[in-house]
Every structure is written in structure tokens, then in C-alpha cells.
Amino acid sequence: MFPDTKTEIAHAAAALIVEEGMESGPAKKHALKQLGLRANTPLPDNQLIEEAVREYIAIFKAEEQPIELQALRQIAQHWMLQLADFKPLVGGAVWSGTATRHSNIHLQLFCDDSKALPIVLLNQGLHFEVEEATGISGISTEVLVLEERIKHPQLEATVLICLWNNSEAALRGALQADADGRPPRGALPALQARMAEYAAP
């Protein structure tokens, strides 16, 4: 039996997410073009995409992906410690466990002074780009993007650190569970617990 169209799209998108580091939304749209489907074709939800990504990793990246994931989580941990005053939460593939060397690190930060985060980064002599993206609860949010070289003996890659500059009010909905009852993000202790699970023999 052939997979239904949504499943086909999910598998095509999963390959783009894992191999090219695309985010879920753009990967779905690119998958439509790859498969020659119409732009108004119903798209798979994020749960189906995540299942397809995990399946792809299990088949093609089973050995290297856990190493890459831990390296990215170590970088996320470093930045969460550095920016502890902004109540950081980590989300995306680094949090869910599907990240590879091509994935971005997404940290949600919270402060009512929108200038505070850029000032902290500038005072450290760091270069960053500023973008706008749809953030927590669909609110347009400033994102400060930095590059960092992964320092790991088995990895050679540059990762993007995406710092989401939220107001304090956004923190209230930031840990609200998704439809499956799973938290979409986690604070540093929760991330460290996941890191310990992967490090366990």
C-alpha cells in the first residue's frame, strides 16, 4: 500500500530537516515542490513530521546523531548559563532530541526591556543579526542570531544560536503542554536531565 500524501510529504520534509537543517514550515513547502504537489495540498502536522524525522534518523543517522545532539545540547547549556538572568528555555529539535549538526539552537529569553539582551551581547563583543519571526502564542518576536563553531573532536560544523527576545508576559504560556501533553520547551535542569539520559550507558 502506498503511503498517503501527508505521509509522503512528511518523509520528504524529514530528509530536508535532517540533511539540510531546514525548519519544519519551510521543509513542508519545499517537500510539496519536490513531490510535484499543488501549493494548497493539505500538509502534515508537526507530530507527523517529528515521527518522520525520528524514523529517518533511526535509519540513516543512528550512530552520529546522538553525538551531534549532545554537542548541541552542551552549547545550549553554555548559553543558558551565560544568559541565566533572562530565564532561558530551550526548544526546537535540541529540546525534542531530533537535532543534528545542521539544526539551529533555539533559546526563548524573557525580559521586559527589549534592549537588555542586545546590550549584553554587544558588551561581550559578539556579532549578531536581528530577524523577526512568529514566536510564542503567535506573537511577532525579535530574534538575535549568532554563529558558533561546534567544539567537539568528532564534529566540524557551525551552528546558529537563535535568541528569542520575549517580554516577561510570554513566559506564562511558554511551558504550556502541546496536544500530546509534552512540554515544548524546558529550563536548564530539564535539559540537563535529558543530557544525562543520553550519556547513560
PDB file of C-alpha atoms in Angstrom:
ATOM      1  CA  MET A   1       0.000   0.000   0.000  1.00  0.00           C
ATOM      2  CA  PHE A   2       1.299   3.418  -0.904  1.00  0.00           C
ATOM      3  CA  PRO A   3       1.566   5.924   1.937  1.00  0.00           C
ATOM      4  CA  ASP A   4      -0.998   8.698   1.923  1.00  0.00           C
ATOM      5  CA  THR A   5       0.002  12.122   0.660  1.00  0.00           C
ATOM      6  CA  LYS A   6       0.583  13.639   4.097  1.00  0.00           C
ATOM      7  CA  THR A   7       2.935  10.802   4.982  1.00  0.00           C
ATOM      8  CA  GLU A   8       4.806  11.263   1.711  1.00  0.00           C
ATOM      9  CA  ILE A   9       5.196  14.961   2.441  1.00  0.00           C
ATOM     10  CA  ALA A  10       6.333  14.214   5.990  1.00  0.00           C
ATOM     11  CA  HIS A  11       9.056  11.830   4.805  1.00  0.00           C
ATOM     12  CA  ALA A  12      10.290  14.254   2.153  1.00  0.00           C
ATOM     13  CA  ALA A  13      10.304  17.084   4.696  1.00  0.00           C
ATOM     14  CA  ALA A  14      12.118  14.918   7.245  1.00  0.00           C
ATOM     15  CA  ALA A  15      15.017  14.372   4.856  1.00  0.00           C
ATOM     16  CA  LEU A  16      15.318  18.134   4.339  1.00  0.00           C
ATOM     17  CA  ILE A  17      15.188  18.807   8.086  1.00  0.00           C
ATOM     18  CA  VAL A  18      17.871  16.244   8.917  1.00  0.00           C
ATOM     19  CA  GLU A  19      20.195  16.705   5.949  1.00  0.00           C
ATOM     20  CA  GLU A  20      19.883  20.453   5.353  1.00  0.00           C
ATOM     21  CA  GLY A  21      18.769  21.835   8.714  1.00  0.00           C
ATOM     22  CA  MET A  22      15.506  23.284   7.410  1.00  0.00           C
ATOM     23  CA  GLU A  23      12.852  24.301   9.908  1.00  0.00           C
ATOM     24  CA  SER A  24       9.587  22.358   9.774  1.00  0.00           C
ATOM     25  CA  GLY A  25       7.498  25.005   7.978  1.00  0.00           C
ATOM     26  CA  PRO A  26       9.858  25.656   5.055  1.00  0.00           C
ATOM     27  CA  ALA A  27      10.618  21.925   4.791  1.00  0.00           C
ATOM     28  CA  LYS A  28       6.928  21.122   4.274  1.00  0.00           C
ATOM     29  CA  LYS A  29       6.607  23.710   1.498  1.00  0.00           C
ATOM     30  CA  HIS A  30       9.821  22.545  -0.178  1.00  0.00           C
ATOM     31  CA  ALA A  31       8.620  18.933   0.034  1.00  0.00           C
ATOM     32  CA  LEU A  32       5.465  19.911  -1.871  1.00  0.00           C
ATOM     33  CA  LYS A  33       7.599  21.206  -4.727  1.00  0.00           C
ATOM     34  CA  GLN A  34       9.848  18.137  -4.667  1.00  0.00           C
ATOM     35  CA  LEU A  35       6.835  15.863  -4.932  1.00  0.00           C
ATOM     36  CA  GLY A  36       5.162  17.982  -7.623  1.00  0.00           C
ATOM     37  CA  LEU A  37       2.106  18.639  -5.483  1.00  0.00           C
ATOM     38  CA  ARG A  38      -0.154  21.681  -5.569  1.00  0.00           C
ATOM     39  CA  ALA A  39       0.514  24.514  -3.150  1.00  0.00           C
ATOM     40  CA  ASN A  40      -2.892  24.036  -1.486  1.00  0.00           C
ATOM     41  CA  THR A  41      -2.275  20.342  -0.720  1.00  0.00           C
ATOM     42  CA  PRO A  42      -3.078  19.590   2.959  1.00  0.00           C
ATOM     43  CA  LEU A  43       0.138  19.450   4.975  1.00  0.00           C
ATOM     44  CA  PRO A  44       1.103  17.010   7.738  1.00  0.00           C
ATOM     45  CA  ASP A  45       1.010  18.333  11.294  1.00  0.00           C
ATOM     46  CA  ASN A  46       4.177  18.765  13.339  1.00  0.00           C
ATOM     47  CA  GLN A  47       3.648  15.488  15.188  1.00  0.00           C
ATOM     48  CA  LEU A  48       3.732  13.531  11.918  1.00  0.00           C
ATOM     49  CA  ILE A  49       6.818  15.498  10.841  1.00  0.00           C
ATOM     50  CA  GLU A  50       8.599  14.668  14.105  1.00  0.00           C
ATOM     51  CA  GLU A  51       7.742  10.971  13.742  1.00  0.00           C
ATOM     52  CA  ALA A  52       9.160  11.017  10.201  1.00  0.00           C
ATOM     53  CA  VAL A  53      12.317  12.790  11.394  1.00  0.00           C
ATOM     54  CA  ARG A  54      12.861  10.205  14.143  1.00  0.00           C
ATOM     55  CA  GLU A  55      12.350   7.394  11.614  1.00  0.00           C
ATOM     56  CA  TYR A  56      14.813   8.985   9.183  1.00  0.00           C
ATOM     57  CA  ILE A  57      17.408   9.390  11.944  1.00  0.00           C
ATOM     58  CA  ALA A  58      16.944   5.777  13.078  1.00  0.00           C
ATOM     59  CA  ILE A  59      17.548   4.517   9.530  1.00  0.00           C
ATOM     60  CA  PHE A  60      20.273   6.847   8.259  1.00  0.00           C
ATOM     61  CA  LYS A  61      21.857   8.645  11.248  1.00  0.00           C
ATOM     62  CA  ALA A  62      21.658   6.224  14.161  1.00  0.00           C
ATOM     63  CA  GLU A  63      25.370   6.382  15.021  1.00  0.00           C
ATOM     64  CA  GLU A  64      26.291  10.033  14.577  1.00  0.00           C
ATOM     65  CA  GLN A  65      23.061  11.786  15.595  1.00  0.00           C
ATOM     66  CA  PRO A  66      23.297  11.132  19.369  1.00  0.00           C
ATOM     67  CA  ILE A  67      26.826  12.584  19.341  1.00  0.00           C
ATOM     68  CA  GLU A  68      25.683  15.647  17.407  1.00  0.00           C
ATOM     69  CA  LEU A  69      22.679  16.100  19.685  1.00  0.00           C
ATOM     70  CA  GLN A  70      24.824  16.047  22.826  1.00  0.00           C
ATOM     71  CA  ALA A  71      27.242  18.574  21.332  1.00  0.00           C
ATOM     72  CA  LEU A  72      24.383  20.935  20.519  1.00  0.00           C
ATOM     73  CA  ARG A  73      22.869  20.485  23.971  1.00  0.00           C
ATOM     74  CA  GLN A  74      26.222  21.334  25.532  1.00  0.00           C
ATOM     75  CA  ILE A  75      26.280  24.583  23.562  1.00  0.00           C
ATOM     76  CA  ALA A  76      22.683  25.318  24.595  1.00  0.00           C
ATOM     77  CA  GLN A  77      23.618  24.656  28.213  1.00  0.00           C
ATOM     78  CA  HIS A  78      26.532  27.100  27.952  1.00  0.00           C
ATOM     79  CA  TRP A  79      24.315  29.864  26.615  1.00  0.00           C
ATOM     80  CA  MET A  80      21.575  29.193  29.157  1.00  0.00           C
ATOM     81  CA  LEU A  81      24.132  29.621  31.924  1.00  0.00           C
ATOM     82  CA  GLN A  82      25.527  32.774  30.298  1.00  0.00           C
ATOM     83  CA  LEU A  83      22.050  34.270  29.916  1.00  0.00           C
ATOM     84  CA  ALA A  84      20.513  32.980  33.154  1.00  0.00           C
ATOM     85  CA  ASP A  85      19.140  36.440  34.006  1.00  0.00           C
ATOM     86  CA  PHE A  86      16.790  36.131  31.019  1.00  0.00           C
ATOM     87  CA  LYS A  87      15.113  32.934  32.329  1.00  0.00           C
ATOM     88  CA  PRO A  88      16.110  30.882  29.263  1.00  0.00           C
ATOM     89  CA  LEU A  89      14.101  27.974  27.907  1.00  0.00           C
ATOM     90  CA  VAL A  90      15.387  25.683  25.164  1.00  0.00           C
ATOM     91  CA  GLY A  91      13.045  24.433  22.462  1.00  0.00           C
ATOM     92  CA  GLY A  92      13.071  23.005  18.960  1.00  0.00           C
ATOM     93  CA  ALA A  93      14.994  19.927  17.866  1.00  0.00           C
ATOM     94  CA  VAL A  94      17.667  20.377  20.549  1.00  0.00           C
ATOM     95  CA  TRP A  95      14.971  20.002  23.195  1.00  0.00           C
ATOM     96  CA  SER A  96      12.954  17.259  21.467  1.00  0.00           C
ATOM     97  CA  GLY A  97      16.049  15.154  20.716  1.00  0.00           C
ATOM     98  CA  THR A  98      15.928  15.210  16.910  1.00  0.00           C
ATOM     99  CA  ALA A  99      18.719  17.750  16.344  1.00  0.00           C
ATOM    100  CA  THR A 100      21.679  17.099  14.043  1.00  0.00           C
ATOM    101  CA  ARG A 101      24.745  19.162  13.177  1.00  0.00           C
ATOM    102  CA  HIS A 102      22.562  21.147  10.752  1.00  0.00           C
ATOM    103  CA  SER A 103      19.993  22.183  13.376  1.00  0.00           C
ATOM    104  CA  ASN A 104      19.706  25.617  14.917  1.00  0.00           C
ATOM    105  CA  ILE A 105      19.633  26.100  18.688  1.00  0.00           C
ATOM    106  CA  HIS A 106      16.512  27.980  19.804  1.00  0.00           C
ATOM    107  CA  LEU A 107      16.516  29.677  23.207  1.00  0.00           C
ATOM    108  CA  GLN A 108      13.486  31.606  24.424  1.00  0.00           C
ATOM    109  CA  LEU A 109      14.554  34.523  26.651  1.00  0.00           C
ATOM    110  CA  PHE A 110      12.341  36.808  28.722  1.00  0.00           C
ATOM    111  CA  CYS A 111      12.785  40.436  29.747  1.00  0.00           C
ATOM    112  CA  ASP A 112      10.531  43.495  29.615  1.00  0.00           C
ATOM    113  CA  ASP A 113      13.452  45.666  28.499  1.00  0.00           C
ATOM    114  CA  SER A 114      13.850  44.677  24.851  1.00  0.00           C
ATOM    115  CA  LYS A 115      17.220  46.442  24.688  1.00  0.00           C
ATOM    116  CA  ALA A 116      18.743  44.466  27.556  1.00  0.00           C
ATOM    117  CA  LEU A 117      19.651  41.345  25.565  1.00  0.00           C
ATOM    118  CA  PRO A 118      21.324  43.172  22.638  1.00  0.00           C
ATOM    119  CA  ILE A 119      23.308  45.267  25.124  1.00  0.00           C
ATOM    120  CA  VAL A 120      24.561  42.158  26.937  1.00  0.00           C
ATOM    121  CA  LEU A 121      25.711  40.616  23.654  1.00  0.00           C
ATOM    122  CA  LEU A 122      27.344  43.827  22.423  1.00  0.00           C
ATOM    123  CA  ASN A 123      29.184  44.227  25.723  1.00  0.00           C
ATOM    124  CA  GLN A 124      30.655  40.780  25.143  1.00  0.00           C
ATOM    125  CA  GLY A 125      31.849  41.840  21.694  1.00  0.00           C
ATOM    126  CA  LEU A 126      29.508  39.406  19.941  1.00  0.00           C
ATOM    127  CA  HIS A 127      28.224  39.926  16.393  1.00  0.00           C
ATOM    128  CA  PHE A 128      24.612  39.032  15.697  1.00  0.00           C
ATOM    129  CA  GLU A 129      21.903  39.519  13.109  1.00  0.00           C
ATOM    130  CA  VAL A 130      18.385  40.630  14.044  1.00  0.00           C
ATOM    131  CA  GLU A 131      15.323  38.974  12.498  1.00  0.00           C
ATOM    132  CA  GLU A 132      11.578  38.942  13.137  1.00  0.00           C
ATOM    133  CA  ALA A 133       9.665  35.686  13.473  1.00  0.00           C
ATOM    134  CA  THR A 134       6.389  34.368  14.851  1.00  0.00           C
ATOM    135  CA  GLY A 135       7.045  33.318  18.428  1.00  0.00           C
ATOM    136  CA  ILE A 136       5.151  32.112  21.475  1.00  0.00           C
ATOM    137  CA  SER A 137       1.354  32.398  21.130  1.00  0.00           C
ATOM    138  CA  GLY A 138       1.770  33.660  17.579  1.00  0.00           C
ATOM    139  CA  ILE A 139       3.351  36.951  18.632  1.00  0.00           C
ATOM    140  CA  SER A 140       5.906  38.595  16.317  1.00  0.00           C
ATOM    141  CA  THR A 141       9.218  38.410  18.146  1.00  0.00           C
ATOM    142  CA  GLU A 142      12.715  39.794  17.640  1.00  0.00           C
ATOM    143  CA  VAL A 143      15.281  37.027  17.185  1.00  0.00           C
ATOM    144  CA  LEU A 144      19.000  37.665  17.666  1.00  0.00           C
ATOM    145  CA  VAL A 145      21.025  35.144  15.633  1.00  0.00           C
ATOM    146  CA  LEU A 146      24.679  34.315  16.362  1.00  0.00           C
ATOM    147  CA  GLU A 147      27.067  31.784  14.828  1.00  0.00           C
ATOM    148  CA  GLU A 148      29.155  29.426  16.934  1.00  0.00           C
ATOM    149  CA  ARG A 149      31.637  26.747  15.961  1.00  0.00           C
ATOM    150  CA  ILE A 150      30.883  23.338  17.472  1.00  0.00           C
ATOM    151  CA  LYS A 151      33.922  22.357  19.504  1.00  0.00           C
ATOM    152  CA  HIS A 152      33.852  18.578  19.520  1.00  0.00           C
ATOM    153  CA  PRO A 153      36.505  16.071  18.388  1.00  0.00           C
ATOM    154  CA  GLN A 154      34.032  14.216  16.169  1.00  0.00           C
ATOM    155  CA  LEU A 155      32.252  17.248  14.722  1.00  0.00           C
ATOM    156  CA  GLU A 156      33.174  20.046  12.355  1.00  0.00           C
ATOM    157  CA  ALA A 157      30.266  22.436  11.942  1.00  0.00           C
ATOM    158  CA  THR A 158      28.962  25.906  12.659  1.00  0.00           C
ATOM    159  CA  VAL A 159      25.661  26.233  14.499  1.00  0.00           C
ATOM    160  CA  LEU A 160      23.246  29.144  14.638  1.00  0.00           C
ATOM    161  CA  ILE A 161      22.132  30.280  18.089  1.00  0.00           C
ATOM    162  CA  CYS A 162      18.661  31.851  17.836  1.00  0.00           C
ATOM    163  CA  LEU A 163      17.887  34.007  20.876  1.00  0.00           C
ATOM    164  CA  TRP A 164      14.193  34.909  21.026  1.00  0.00           C
ATOM    165  CA  ASN A 165      13.799  38.261  22.760  1.00  0.00           C
ATOM    166  CA  ASN A 166      10.407  37.895  24.511  1.00  0.00           C
ATOM    167  CA  SER A 167       8.654  40.076  27.056  1.00  0.00           C
ATOM    168  CA  GLU A 168       8.103  38.695  30.559  1.00  0.00           C
ATOM    169  CA  ALA A 169       4.418  38.171  29.756  1.00  0.00           C
ATOM    170  CA  ALA A 170       5.278  35.483  27.175  1.00  0.00           C
ATOM    171  CA  LEU A 171       6.750  33.286  29.916  1.00  0.00           C
ATOM    172  CA  ARG A 172       3.271  32.376  31.149  1.00  0.00           C
ATOM    173  CA  GLY A 173       2.463  30.342  28.043  1.00  0.00           C
ATOM    174  CA  ALA A 174       5.959  29.177  27.195  1.00  0.00           C
ATOM    175  CA  LEU A 175       5.759  25.835  29.014  1.00  0.00           C
ATOM    176  CA  GLN A 176       2.154  25.020  28.174  1.00  0.00           C
ATOM    177  CA  ALA A 177       1.963  21.392  27.060  1.00  0.00           C
ATOM    178  CA  ASP A 178       1.224  20.541  23.443  1.00  0.00           C
ATOM    179  CA  ALA A 179      -1.640  18.364  22.224  1.00  0.00           C
ATOM    180  CA  ASP A 180       0.222  15.245  23.348  1.00  0.00           C
ATOM    181  CA  GLY A 181       0.789  16.598  26.833  1.00  0.00           C
ATOM    182  CA  ARG A 182       4.510  17.219  26.246  1.00  0.00           C
ATOM    183  CA  PRO A 183       6.263  20.464  27.181  1.00  0.00           C
ATOM    184  CA  PRO A 184       7.509  22.208  24.005  1.00  0.00           C
ATOM    185  CA  ARG A 185      10.483  23.692  25.875  1.00  0.00           C
ATOM    186  CA  GLY A 186      12.476  23.208  29.027  1.00  0.00           C
ATOM    187  CA  ALA A 187      14.543  25.114  31.555  1.00  0.00           C
ATOM    188  CA  LEU A 188      18.187  24.247  32.199  1.00  0.00           C
ATOM    189  CA  PRO A 189      17.582  21.493  34.817  1.00  0.00           C
ATOM    190  CA  ALA A 190      15.206  19.727  32.423  1.00  0.00           C
ATOM    191  CA  LEU A 191      17.725  19.951  29.585  1.00  0.00           C
ATOM    192  CA  GLN A 192      20.483  18.604  31.825  1.00  0.00           C
ATOM    193  CA  ALA A 193      18.242  15.672  32.773  1.00  0.00           C
ATOM    194  CA  ARG A 194      17.825  14.809  29.084  1.00  0.00           C
ATOM    195  CA  MET A 195      21.561  15.130  28.527  1.00  0.00           C
ATOM    196  CA  ALA A 196      22.166  12.699  31.396  1.00  0.00           C
ATOM    197  CA  GLU A 197      19.771  10.186  29.830  1.00  0.00           C
ATOM    198  CA  TYR A 198      21.777  10.178  26.586  1.00  0.00           C
ATOM    199  CA  ALA A 199      25.081   9.972  28.454  1.00  0.00           C
ATOM    200  CA  ALA A 200      23.991   6.952  30.488  1.00  0.00           C
ATOM    201  CA  PRO A 201      25.488   3.615  29.349  1.00  0.00           C
TER     202      PRO A 201
END
